[in-house]
Tab-separated table of C-alpha atoms in Angstrom:
chain	number	residue	atom	x	y	z
W	864	MET	CA	4.750	-33.408	68.734
W	865	GLY	CA	7.675	-35.863	68.787
W	866	LEU	CA	6.031	-38.083	66.174
W	867	LEU	CA	5.336	-35.128	63.895
W	868	VAL	CA	8.984	-34.042	64.084
W	869	GLU	CA	10.182	-37.561	63.233
W	870	VAL	CA	7.818	-37.737	60.252
W	871	CYS	CA	9.062	-34.360	59.004
W	872	VAL	CA	12.686	-35.491	59.382
W	873	LEU	CA	11.941	-38.619	57.338
W	874	VAL	CA	10.285	-36.559	54.599
W	875	VAL	CA	13.220	-34.116	54.483
W	876	ILE	CA	15.723	-36.986	54.261
W	877	SER	CA	13.728	-38.596	51.445
W	878	ILE	CA	13.651	-35.279	49.550
W	879	ALA	CA	17.405	-34.822	50.025
W	880	LEU	CA	18.084	-38.319	48.676
W	881	ARG	CA	15.806	-37.713	45.711
W	882	TRP	CA	17.505	-34.456	44.825
W	883	SER	CA	20.997	-35.930	45.215
W	884	VAL	CA	20.131	-38.706	42.754
W	885	SER	CA	18.697	-36.139	40.330
W	886	GLN	CA	22.172	-34.617	39.927
W	887	ASN	CA	23.304	-37.722	38.047
W	888	THR	CA	22.788	-38.690	34.409
W	889	TYR	CA	19.429	-39.694	32.985
W	890	SER	CA	18.105	-42.200	30.459
W	891	GLY	CA	19.563	-41.642	26.986
W	892	GLN	CA	21.615	-38.590	27.903
W	893	SER	CA	23.616	-37.476	24.831
W	894	LYS	CA	22.666	-40.653	22.956
W	895	PRO	CA	20.954	-39.715	19.671
W	896	PRO	CA	18.875	-40.407	17.709
W	897	MET	CA	16.270	-41.808	20.153
W	898	TYR	CA	17.861	-40.753	23.452
W	899	GLY	CA	15.697	-42.259	26.249
W	900	ASP	CA	12.773	-41.882	28.656
W	901	TYR	CA	13.864	-38.352	29.552
W	902	GLU	CA	13.424	-37.329	25.915
W	903	ALA	CA	10.146	-39.271	25.745
W	904	GLN	CA	8.681	-37.208	28.586
W	905	ARG	CA	9.970	-33.963	27.042
W	906	HIS	CA	8.589	-34.960	23.638
W	907	TRP	CA	5.138	-35.613	25.116
W	908	MET	CA	5.166	-32.061	26.476
W	909	GLU	CA	6.026	-30.847	22.977
W	910	ILE	CA	3.283	-32.894	21.297
W	911	THR	CA	0.465	-32.170	23.758
W	912	LEU	CA	1.305	-28.460	23.782
W	913	ASN	CA	1.510	-27.941	20.021
W	914	LEU	CA	-1.029	-30.401	18.595
W	915	PRO	CA	-4.809	-30.730	19.018
W	916	VAL	CA	-6.080	-33.453	21.348
W	917	SER	CA	-7.317	-35.490	18.380
W	918	ASP	CA	-3.716	-35.912	17.147
W	919	TRP	CA	-2.027	-36.866	20.408
W	920	TYR	CA	-2.315	-40.620	19.880
W	921	ARG	CA	-2.538	-40.556	16.077
W	922	ASN	CA	0.273	-40.888	13.556
W	923	THR	CA	0.341	-37.634	11.551
W	924	THR	CA	2.810	-35.424	9.719
W	925	ASN	CA	3.484	-33.570	12.965
W	926	ASN	CA	3.348	-36.611	15.236
W	927	ASP	CA	5.624	-39.495	14.304
W	928	LEU	CA	4.562	-42.297	16.647
W	929	GLN	CA	7.814	-44.120	15.924
W	930	TYR	CA	9.609	-41.322	17.779
W	931	TRP	CA	8.399	-41.759	21.358
W	932	GLY	CA	4.722	-41.710	20.473
W	933	LEU	CA	2.446	-41.136	23.454
W	934	ASP	CA	1.508	-44.550	24.872
W	935	TYR	CA	0.174	-43.725	28.338
W	936	PRO	CA	-3.461	-42.906	29.274
W	937	PRO	CA	-5.087	-39.444	29.106
W	938	LEU	CA	-4.040	-38.225	32.569
W	939	THR	CA	-0.389	-38.564	31.563
W	940	ALA	CA	-1.138	-36.517	28.443
W	941	TYR	CA	-2.865	-33.787	30.470
W	942	HIS	CA	0.046	-33.720	32.916
W	943	SER	CA	2.473	-33.424	29.991
W	944	LYS	CA	0.475	-30.511	28.594
W	945	ILE	CA	0.572	-28.640	31.909
W	946	CYS	CA	4.333	-29.164	32.130
W	947	GLY	CA	4.578	-28.083	28.486
W	948	TYR	CA	2.864	-24.769	29.243
W	949	ILE	CA	5.309	-24.087	32.071
W	950	ALA	CA	8.276	-25.090	29.891
W	951	GLN	CA	7.111	-22.787	27.102
W	952	TYR	CA	6.801	-19.903	29.545
W	953	ILE	CA	10.377	-20.428	30.793
W	954	ASN	CA	12.005	-21.202	27.433
W	955	PRO	CA	9.969	-21.869	24.242
W	956	ASP	CA	12.916	-23.733	22.705
W	957	TRP	CA	12.355	-26.587	25.162
W	958	VAL	CA	9.049	-27.570	23.546
W	959	ARG	CA	9.222	-26.095	20.046
W	960	LEU	CA	7.659	-28.494	17.524
W	961	TYR	CA	10.334	-30.517	15.642
W	962	LYS	CA	13.219	-28.230	16.613
W	963	SER	CA	13.243	-29.281	20.265
W	964	ARG	CA	13.945	-32.967	19.588
W	965	GLY	CA	16.783	-34.200	21.755
W	966	TYR	CA	17.050	-30.851	23.530
W	967	GLU	CA	19.558	-30.980	26.371
W	968	SER	CA	20.851	-28.263	28.669
W	969	TYR	CA	21.599	-27.752	32.342
W	970	TYR	CA	18.550	-25.564	32.945
W	971	HIS	CA	16.245	-27.890	31.042
W	972	LYS	CA	17.465	-30.816	33.127
W	973	LEU	CA	16.847	-28.715	36.243
W	974	PHE	CA	13.314	-27.972	35.067
W	975	MET	CA	12.565	-31.623	34.297
W	976	ARG	CA	13.899	-32.755	37.667
W	977	TYR	CA	11.777	-30.142	39.416
W	978	THR	CA	8.635	-31.417	37.678
W	979	VAL	CA	9.203	-34.840	39.259
W	980	LEU	CA	9.883	-33.326	42.673
W	981	VAL	CA	6.765	-31.144	42.528
W	982	ALA	CA	4.684	-34.185	41.544
W	983	ASP	CA	6.039	-36.047	44.568
W	984	PHE	CA	5.339	-33.057	46.806
W	985	LEU	CA	1.745	-32.955	45.620
W	986	ILE	CA	0.944	-36.667	45.456
W	987	PHE	CA	3.412	-39.380	46.472
W	988	LEU	CA	4.884	-37.933	49.681
W	989	PRO	CA	1.482	-36.889	51.136
W	990	ALA	CA	0.035	-40.255	50.087
W	991	ALA	CA	2.775	-42.187	51.889
W	992	VAL	CA	2.453	-40.098	55.055
W	993	LEU	CA	-1.356	-40.239	55.078
W	994	PHE	CA	-1.330	-43.996	54.456
W	995	TYR	CA	0.613	-44.679	57.646
W	996	LEU	CA	-0.872	-41.878	59.751
W	997	ALA	CA	-4.335	-43.248	58.941
W	998	GLN	CA	-3.395	-46.542	60.612
W	999	ASP	CA	-3.988	-45.329	64.151
W	1000	GLN	CA	-3.861	-48.908	65.417
W	1001	LEU	CA	-0.086	-48.939	64.875
W	1002	ASP	CA	2.347	-47.800	67.537
W	1003	ASP	CA	4.743	-44.977	66.651
W	1004	LYS	CA	7.695	-47.278	65.993
W	1005	SER	CA	5.795	-49.478	63.534
W	1006	MET	CA	4.340	-46.460	61.762
W	1007	LEU	CA	7.723	-44.752	61.394
W	1008	PHE	CA	9.348	-47.947	60.148
W	1009	GLY	CA	6.691	-48.421	57.475
W	1010	LEU	CA	6.926	-44.770	56.442
W	1011	MET	CA	10.703	-44.991	56.231
W	1012	VAL	CA	10.497	-48.038	53.982
W	1013	ILE	CA	8.115	-46.449	51.481
W	1014	LEU	CA	9.852	-43.039	51.459
W	1015	LEU	CA	13.414	-44.355	51.163
W	1016	TYR	CA	12.759	-47.256	48.776
W	1017	PRO	CA	15.753	-47.030	46.375
W	1018	GLY	CA	14.031	-48.466	43.290
W	1019	LEU	CA	11.458	-45.698	42.936
W	1020	ILE	CA	13.988	-42.939	43.661
W	1021	LEU	CA	16.478	-44.284	41.098
W	1022	ILE	CA	13.888	-44.653	38.341
W	1023	ASP	CA	12.043	-41.365	38.855
W	1024	TYR	CA	15.013	-39.168	39.750
W	1025	GLY	CA	17.780	-40.985	37.894
W	1026	HIS	CA	16.419	-42.791	34.844
W	1027	PHE	CA	13.539	-40.251	34.684
W	1028	GLN	CA	9.850	-41.030	34.934
W	1029	TYR	CA	6.796	-39.954	36.929
W	1030	ASN	CA	5.912	-43.259	38.616
W	1031	GLY	CA	5.256	-41.459	41.897
W	1032	ILE	CA	2.011	-40.029	40.523
W	1033	SER	CA	0.214	-43.279	39.678
W	1034	LEU	CA	1.727	-45.130	42.640
W	1035	GLY	CA	0.850	-42.276	44.995
W	1036	LEU	CA	-2.756	-42.263	43.805
W	1037	ALA	CA	-2.917	-46.040	44.330
W	1038	VAL	CA	-1.499	-45.734	47.864
W	1039	LEU	CA	-4.059	-43.023	48.654
W	1040	ALA	CA	-6.800	-45.274	47.297
W	1041	VAL	CA	-5.717	-48.100	49.614
W	1042	ALA	CA	-5.651	-45.689	52.566
W	1043	CYS	CA	-9.200	-44.581	51.751
W	1044	LEU	CA	-10.486	-48.146	51.519
W	1045	GLY	CA	-8.837	-48.887	54.854
W	1046	SER	CA	-10.795	-45.956	56.304
W	1047	GLU	CA	-14.105	-47.170	54.803
W	1048	LEU	CA	-14.112	-44.417	52.149
W	1049	GLN	CA	-14.977	-46.738	49.285
W	1050	MET	CA	-16.168	-44.188	46.736
W	1051	ILE	CA	-13.155	-41.907	47.173
W	1052	GLY	CA	-10.841	-44.916	47.042
W	1053	ALA	CA	-12.476	-46.164	43.836
W	1054	ALA	CA	-12.151	-42.721	42.233
W	1055	LEU	CA	-8.484	-42.401	43.218
W	1056	PHE	CA	-7.611	-45.826	41.852
W	1057	THR	CA	-9.427	-45.003	38.612
W	1058	LEU	CA	-7.274	-41.878	38.345
W	1059	ALA	CA	-4.145	-43.980	38.946
W	1060	LEU	CA	-5.234	-46.360	36.188
W	1061	ASN	CA	-5.833	-43.419	33.870
W	1062	TYR	CA	-2.339	-42.113	34.508
W	1063	LYS	CA	-0.534	-45.398	33.857
W	1064	GLN	CA	-2.191	-48.499	32.457
W	1065	MET	CA	0.229	-50.671	34.447
W	1066	GLU	CA	-2.004	-50.004	37.444
W	1067	LEU	CA	-4.054	-52.831	35.937
W	1068	TYR	CA	-1.648	-54.922	38.017
W	1069	HIS	CA	-3.693	-53.753	41.029
W	1070	ALA	CA	-7.125	-53.836	39.406
W	1071	MET	CA	-8.238	-57.337	40.420
W	1072	PRO	CA	-7.702	-56.832	44.188
W	1073	PHE	CA	-9.545	-53.499	44.093
W	1074	PHE	CA	-12.440	-55.119	42.237
W	1075	THR	CA	-12.693	-58.242	44.395
W	1076	PHE	CA	-12.230	-56.337	47.671
W	1077	LEU	CA	-14.985	-53.839	46.891
W	1078	LEU	CA	-17.258	-56.569	45.528
W	1079	GLY	CA	-16.618	-58.726	48.587
W	1080	LYS	CA	-17.436	-55.813	50.900
W	1081	CYS	CA	-20.708	-55.294	49.028
W	1082	PHE	CA	-21.579	-58.992	49.387
W	1083	LYS	CA	-20.880	-58.826	53.131
W	1084	ALA	CA	-23.116	-55.757	53.497
W	1085	GLY	CA	-26.230	-57.739	52.554
W	1086	PRO	CA	-28.415	-57.869	49.424
W	1087	PHE	CA	-30.000	-54.402	49.563
W	1088	LYS	CA	-27.277	-52.292	51.165
W	1089	GLY	CA	-24.607	-54.172	49.230
W	1090	LEU	CA	-26.332	-53.605	45.893
W	1091	PHE	CA	-26.725	-49.904	46.690
W	1092	GLU	CA	-23.014	-49.643	47.577
W	1093	LEU	CA	-22.044	-51.485	44.385
W	1094	ILE	CA	-24.138	-49.121	42.255
W	1095	LYS	CA	-22.571	-46.072	43.943
W	1096	ILE	CA	-19.052	-47.394	43.381
W	1097	GLY	CA	-19.852	-48.328	39.780
W	1098	ILE	CA	-21.233	-44.864	39.034
W	1099	THR	CA	-18.153	-43.267	40.645
W	1100	VAL	CA	-15.796	-45.308	38.468
W	1101	ILE	CA	-17.783	-44.636	35.276
W	1102	ILE	CA	-17.960	-40.882	35.900
W	1103	THR	CA	-14.221	-40.726	36.638
W	1104	PHE	CA	-13.444	-42.626	33.436
W	1105	LEU	CA	-15.743	-40.368	31.406
W	1106	LEU	CA	-14.109	-37.227	32.790
W	1107	CYS	CA	-10.648	-38.537	31.897
W	1108	TRP	CA	-11.580	-39.845	28.450
W	1109	SER	CA	-14.167	-37.279	27.311
W	1110	PRO	CA	-11.916	-35.618	24.664
W	1111	PHE	CA	-11.299	-39.038	23.077
W	1112	LEU	CA	-14.906	-40.273	23.028
W	1113	THR	CA	-15.976	-38.160	20.069
W	1114	SER	CA	-15.854	-41.282	17.893
W	1115	VAL	CA	-15.199	-45.006	18.132
W	1116	GLU	CA	-12.096	-44.593	15.980
W	1117	SER	CA	-10.652	-41.964	18.323
W	1118	ALA	CA	-11.090	-44.158	21.406
W	1119	LYS	CA	-9.754	-47.191	19.534
W	1120	GLN	CA	-6.621	-45.266	18.539
W	1121	VAL	CA	-5.851	-44.495	22.182
W	1122	LEU	CA	-6.439	-48.105	23.251
W	1123	THR	CA	-4.169	-49.354	20.467
W	1124	ARG	CA	-1.379	-47.153	21.806
W	1125	LEU	CA	-1.984	-48.238	25.407
W	1126	PHE	CA	-1.977	-51.974	24.651
W	1127	PRO	CA	0.510	-52.600	21.819
W	1128	PHE	CA	0.208	-56.366	21.391
W	1129	ASN	CA	2.337	-56.150	18.261
W	1130	ARG	CA	5.413	-55.634	20.435
W	1131	GLY	CA	7.551	-58.334	22.000
W	1132	LEU	CA	6.850	-60.586	24.973
W	1133	TYR	CA	9.107	-58.484	27.228
W	1134	GLU	CA	11.511	-55.530	27.103
W	1135	ASP	CA	15.269	-56.158	27.393
W	1136	LYS	CA	16.329	-58.621	30.109
W	1137	VAL	CA	13.467	-58.250	32.554
W	1138	ALA	CA	13.118	-60.514	35.611
W	1139	SER	CA	9.868	-62.068	34.367
W	1140	PHE	CA	9.106	-65.772	34.087
W	1141	TRP	CA	9.015	-65.706	30.280
W	1142	CYS	CA	12.347	-63.917	29.964
W	1143	SER	CA	14.028	-66.376	32.321
W	1144	LEU	CA	12.400	-69.311	30.526
W	1145	SER	CA	13.785	-68.048	27.213
W	1146	VAL	CA	17.245	-69.140	28.355
W	1147	LEU	CA	15.998	-72.721	27.929
W	1148	ILE	CA	13.055	-72.378	25.518
W	1149	LYS	CA	12.619	-69.684	22.867
W	1150	LEU	CA	8.833	-69.379	22.915
W	1151	LYS	CA	8.779	-66.772	20.158
W	1152	ASN	CA	10.296	-69.386	17.818
W	1153	ILE	CA	7.578	-71.905	18.703
W	1154	LEU	CA	4.393	-69.856	19.089
W	1155	SER	CA	2.846	-67.132	16.975
W	1156	GLN	CA	2.337	-63.639	18.386
W	1157	GLU	CA	-1.374	-64.316	18.920
W	1158	ASN	CA	-0.674	-67.553	20.786
W	1159	LEU	CA	1.941	-65.846	22.947
W	1160	VAL	CA	-0.624	-63.244	23.973
W	1161	LEU	CA	-3.161	-65.989	24.760
W	1162	LEU	CA	-0.569	-67.934	26.750
W	1163	CYS	CA	0.285	-64.883	28.849
W	1164	LEU	CA	-3.367	-63.982	29.346
W	1165	SER	CA	-4.458	-67.470	30.410
W	1166	THR	CA	-1.450	-67.976	32.706
W	1167	THR	CA	-1.957	-64.593	34.352
W	1168	LEU	CA	-5.690	-65.116	34.914
W	1169	LEU	CA	-5.145	-68.629	36.267
W	1170	CYS	CA	-2.504	-67.450	38.738
W	1171	LEU	CA	-4.743	-64.571	39.858
W	1172	LEU	CA	-7.565	-66.895	40.926
W	1173	PRO	CA	-6.394	-68.158	44.360
W	1174	SER	CA	-5.651	-64.735	45.824
W	1175	SER	CA	-8.687	-63.086	44.209
W	1176	LEU	CA	-11.205	-65.730	45.291
W	1177	HIS	CA	-9.829	-65.704	48.826
W	1178	LEU	CA	-10.145	-61.909	48.974
W	1179	LEU	CA	-13.688	-62.079	47.612
W	1180	TYR	CA	-14.597	-64.542	50.372
W	1181	LYS	CA	-12.691	-62.694	53.131
W	1182	PRO	CA	-12.478	-58.994	52.162
W	1183	THR	CA	-10.392	-57.731	55.095
W	1184	ILE	CA	-7.968	-54.828	54.656
W	1185	THR	CA	-5.043	-57.106	55.554
W	1186	ASN	CA	-6.007	-59.653	52.895
W	1187	PHE	CA	-6.465	-56.757	50.467
W	1188	LYS	CA	-2.885	-55.580	50.994
W	1189	TYR	CA	-1.535	-59.085	50.474
W	1190	ALA	CA	-3.689	-59.479	47.370
W	1191	LEU	CA	-2.219	-56.265	45.928
W	1192	VAL	CA	1.238	-57.813	46.196
W	1193	ASN	CA	0.118	-61.147	44.771
W	1194	SER	CA	-1.799	-59.666	41.850
W	1195	SER	CA	0.946	-57.246	40.831
W	1196	LEU	CA	3.598	-59.963	41.089
W	1197	VAL	CA	1.529	-62.326	38.953
W	1198	PHE	CA	1.178	-59.625	36.300
W	1199	PHE	CA	4.888	-58.816	36.416
W	1200	LEU	CA	5.946	-62.442	36.115
W	1201	PHE	CA	3.443	-63.763	33.577
W	1202	SER	CA	1.788	-60.959	31.586
W	1203	PHE	CA	2.648	-59.738	28.085
W	1204	GLN	CA	4.982	-56.804	27.312
W	1205	VAL	CA	6.587	-56.401	30.739
W	1206	HIS	CA	9.214	-53.732	31.390
W	1207	GLU	CA	11.879	-54.006	34.068
W	1208	LYS	CA	10.526	-50.825	35.701
W	1209	SER	CA	7.131	-52.499	36.238
W	1210	ILE	CA	8.555	-54.200	39.331
W	1211	LEU	CA	7.915	-50.872	41.088
W	1212	ILE	CA	4.199	-51.733	41.230
W	1213	PRO	CA	4.547	-54.884	43.374
W	1214	ALA	CA	7.339	-53.129	45.285
W	1215	ILE	CA	5.068	-50.301	46.445
W	1216	SER	CA	2.478	-52.930	47.376
W	1217	VAL	CA	5.098	-54.601	49.573
W	1218	CYS	CA	5.911	-51.205	51.130
W	1219	MET	CA	2.330	-51.088	52.396
W	1220	LEU	CA	2.964	-54.362	54.267
W	1221	ALA	CA	6.298	-53.284	55.755
W	1222	ASN	CA	5.097	-53.040	59.363
W	1223	ARG	CA	3.542	-56.512	59.111
W	1224	GLU	CA	6.340	-58.207	57.132
W	1225	PRO	CA	9.495	-56.255	58.082
W	1226	LEU	CA	12.220	-58.692	57.007
W	1227	THR	CA	10.398	-59.955	53.931
W	1228	SER	CA	9.637	-56.418	52.768
W	1229	ILE	CA	13.278	-55.317	53.095
W	1230	TRP	CA	14.354	-58.464	51.249
W	1231	PHE	CA	11.870	-58.014	48.424
W	1232	LEU	CA	12.577	-54.304	47.968
W	1233	SER	CA	16.324	-54.923	47.845
W	1234	ILE	CA	15.954	-57.625	45.182
W	1235	SER	CA	13.482	-55.520	43.199
W	1236	THR	CA	16.049	-52.709	43.010
W	1237	PHE	CA	18.781	-55.205	42.116
W	1238	SER	CA	16.628	-56.609	39.286
W	1239	MET	CA	16.868	-53.222	37.524
W	1240	LEU	CA	20.680	-53.145	37.726
W	1241	PRO	CA	21.315	-53.594	33.955
W	1242	LEU	CA	19.064	-50.606	33.225
W	1243	LEU	CA	20.687	-48.511	35.962
W	1244	VAL	CA	24.171	-49.357	34.680
W	1245	LYS	CA	23.111	-48.338	31.165
W	1246	ASP	CA	21.963	-44.988	32.602
W	1247	GLY	CA	25.238	-44.444	34.485
W	1248	LEU	CA	23.574	-44.823	37.888
W	1249	ILE	CA	25.708	-47.570	39.433
W	1250	ILE	CA	27.117	-45.300	42.186
W	1251	PRO	CA	23.685	-43.966	43.280
W	1252	TYR	CA	22.383	-47.553	43.125
W	1253	ILE	CA	25.060	-48.836	45.491
W	1254	GLY	CA	24.822	-45.819	47.802
W	1255	LEU	CA	21.033	-45.850	48.126
W	1256	SER	CA	20.838	-49.638	48.501
W	1257	VAL	CA	23.422	-49.696	51.292
W	1258	MET	CA	21.806	-46.756	53.095
W	1259	PHE	CA	18.375	-48.365	52.791
W	1260	LEU	CA	19.579	-51.644	54.286
W	1261	ILE	CA	21.399	-49.908	57.133
W	1262	ALA	CA	18.404	-47.712	57.950
W	1263	CYS	CA	15.943	-50.613	57.891
W	1264	VAL	CA	17.961	-53.382	59.516
W	1265	TYR	CA	20.136	-51.618	62.064
W	1266	ILE	CA	18.470	-48.303	62.918
W	1267	SER	CA	14.870	-49.554	63.085
W	1268	GLN	CA	15.785	-53.133	64.020
W	1269	PRO	CA	12.538	-54.661	62.741
W	1270	PHE	CA	13.734	-58.174	63.517
W	1271	ASN	CA	13.588	-57.546	67.253
W	1272	ASN	CA	9.792	-57.744	67.136
W	1273	GLN	CA	9.918	-61.300	65.836
W	1274	LYS	CA	10.065	-64.310	68.121
W	1275	PRO	CA	13.448	-66.076	67.856
W	1276	ASP	CA	12.094	-69.332	66.408
W	1277	SER	CA	13.679	-71.626	63.829
W	1278	LEU	CA	11.535	-70.227	60.987
W	1279	SER	CA	12.578	-66.605	61.527
W	1280	THR	CA	16.206	-67.680	61.928
W	1281	LEU	CA	16.046	-69.597	58.638
W	1282	LYS	CA	14.506	-66.567	56.943
W	1283	LYS	CA	17.351	-64.349	58.195
W	1284	ILE	CA	19.970	-66.806	56.946
W	1285	ASN	CA	18.334	-66.993	53.512
W	1286	PHE	CA	18.118	-63.191	53.422
W	1287	ILE	CA	21.856	-62.869	54.089
W	1288	ILE	CA	22.723	-65.522	51.474
W	1289	SER	CA	20.461	-63.773	48.978
W	1290	MET	CA	22.106	-60.388	49.595
W	1291	VAL	CA	25.584	-61.909	49.257
W	1292	GLY	CA	24.563	-63.388	45.899
W	1293	ALA	CA	23.262	-60.012	44.718
W	1294	ILE	CA	26.480	-58.295	45.820
W	1295	LEU	CA	28.632	-60.872	44.018
W	1296	LEU	CA	26.607	-60.540	40.807
W	1297	THR	CA	26.799	-56.751	41.025
W	1298	GLY	CA	30.581	-56.873	41.395
W	1299	ALA	CA	31.008	-59.475	38.657
W	1300	SER	CA	28.895	-57.478	36.207
W	1301	GLN	CA	31.143	-54.456	36.735
W	1302	PHE	CA	34.589	-56.035	36.826
W	1303	ILE	CA	34.389	-59.223	34.744
W	1304	ILE	CA	34.213	-59.011	30.958
W	1305	PRO	CA	31.802	-61.650	29.588
W	1306	PRO	CA	32.944	-63.895	26.723
W	1307	PRO	CA	32.255	-62.496	23.214
W	1308	GLN	CA	29.705	-65.230	22.473
W	1309	LEU	CA	27.735	-64.316	25.628
W	1310	PRO	CA	27.525	-60.496	25.662
W	1311	ASP	CA	24.329	-60.536	27.775
W	1312	LEU	CA	25.653	-63.009	30.326
W	1313	PHE	CA	25.311	-60.799	33.398
W	1314	PRO	CA	21.962	-59.184	32.507
W	1315	VAL	CA	20.571	-62.710	32.006
W	1316	LEU	CA	22.065	-63.955	35.284
W	1317	ILE	CA	20.706	-60.928	37.163
W	1318	SER	CA	17.210	-61.263	35.683
W	1319	SER	CA	17.099	-65.036	36.295
W	1320	TYR	CA	18.394	-64.651	39.861
W	1321	SER	CA	15.782	-61.979	40.539
W	1322	CYS	CA	13.014	-63.988	38.877
W	1323	ALA	CA	13.749	-66.978	41.118
W	1324	HIS	CA	13.325	-64.687	44.120
W	1325	PHE	CA	10.067	-63.242	42.794
W	1326	LEU	CA	8.629	-66.731	42.283
W	1327	PHE	CA	9.525	-67.549	45.887
W	1328	PHE	CA	7.958	-64.293	47.100
W	1329	LEU	CA	4.831	-65.049	45.074
W	1330	LEU	CA	4.403	-68.345	46.913
W	1331	TYR	CA	5.254	-66.751	50.253
W	1332	PHE	CA	2.755	-63.899	49.978
W	1333	HIS	CA	0.038	-66.252	48.721
W	1334	PHE	CA	0.629	-68.464	51.745
W	1335	ALA	CA	0.636	-65.417	54.042
W	1336	GLN	CA	-2.678	-64.215	52.613
W	1337	ILE	CA	-4.548	-67.506	52.462
W	1338	PHE	CA	-3.114	-69.472	55.392
W	1339	GLY	CA	-1.610	-66.703	57.522
W	1340	ASP	CA	-2.866	-65.161	60.728
W	1341	GLU	CA	-6.238	-63.509	60.231
W	1342	ILE	CA	-5.719	-61.163	63.160
W	1343	ASP	CA	-5.534	-57.416	62.524
W	1344	VAL	CA	-2.321	-55.482	62.816
W	1345	ASP	CA	-3.544	-53.810	66.001
W	1346	ARG	CA	-3.117	-57.124	67.823
W	1347	LYS	CA	0.551	-57.000	66.879
W	1348	ILE	CA	1.207	-53.767	68.755
W	1349	SER	CA	4.309	-54.203	70.866
W	1350	LYS	CA	3.903	-55.774	74.285
W	1351	SER	CA	5.682	-52.839	75.868
W	1352	THR	CA	2.879	-50.498	74.781
W	1353	ARG	CA	0.272	-52.796	76.313
W	1354	VAL	CA	2.244	-53.152	79.534
W	1355	GLN	CA	2.580	-49.371	79.845
W	1356	THR	CA	-1.164	-48.950	79.253
W	1357	SER	CA	-1.944	-51.601	81.849
W	1358	LYS	CA	0.337	-49.936	84.410
W	1359	LYS	CA	-1.305	-46.553	83.825
W	1360	GLN	CA	-4.750	-48.077	84.363
W	1361	LYS	CA	-3.653	-49.746	87.594
W	1362	SER	CA	-2.076	-46.496	88.795
W	1363	ILE	CA	-5.317	-44.596	88.141
W	1364	LYS	CA	-7.319	-47.202	90.070
W	1365	LYS	CA	-4.990	-46.924	93.071
W	1366	GLU	CA	-5.229	-43.133	93.070
W	1367	ASN	CA	-9.034	-43.356	93.009
């Protein structure tokens, strides 16, 4: 009963923090003509509600793709349509074709914020709780710490409830999929991940670990049983895809139009000043001035695939759930750092992967999640979210470091001490850059000085984390988490057993 109460308290606190952030400004507020992501989500409700399915991804008289054209997979479109129906019922002006462009009001903002909260209620919050409750090998303290990390992670709260997006849906489905695979529910896990991929194509960042883990499990099962399992999983994935895409499979042209919108290779290498390798490299070498667009795409593709190999091959050879979780971090980080057309918000995908390792890597997870939030600072400043950013980040660090005290479980050796020192130095650097970006005016010839410094500083960290998590997966301890249960729990169990023997 005590554990259930603590879980409920954590969920309530996370909801309160989410709602407090939602009271702030959002992306593009009162900034015509394009506004921002808030308007994009509202516009998708307008388009999916008023136009036939065949026109959702097509440039027509009623659907100008240059004005926030739909560029997410079918599940996002269906979700937008459902929200559009509800919006129309409350106030038709919110989704009226053409006339609703740039619509802003207090009650509309309230409605939009509620749609995110309801989505979290239905998917992300249950997924996070179920993920950690399903790990019955963890003691209560480890489980609560991991749950706190994933529920209070500032980056996701600031983007979904401040900037405005629905990342909790795809990330929640992915977390549920991992929980299912950890419980040997391969078919359900495969279906859930397919749904996540069909909500946001950025879940491709996680695709390789899911594929290699399931394939590796089939190999380990033996030739006949393994082949049967592989066929079942394959059929599950195909059926799920067909159900999601059926309205767009009426012709090759229709399906091609959707794919063109989902993978716009005609866009740039990255968006704004993102903490990717290519963006940081551009400070020294302007690749777009050297290579053609086609060659840039090939460079990103080959680099990404090459960097995916070590983690993927290791997981294929040793498909344990622990290696799978590490591989999710490694794969998503590789995609974020080296793939084409990366957005700053895409760091949320590796961040949620790290959240699922929080009980195993307490200090490293706190460090990574703090830097991942910091890497989005230029975007958050643009959205007027600097105060929520500082408040949430400080609260997150206090809750993780001082209340839960995850470092106490680590042996006081030179390596852990060095890690703590580097963590403190890293946080001091982030604080100094945050302060400088707010109080120091950059020289006129370097207007993007601080966004570049922040992205480069963050990128250096992500490269370090990429090496660290690869090392942890490939050369780390192969023992399960249940062997890391606190000694106190074991001692208490041993004492109880001895007491029972004496009584008998």
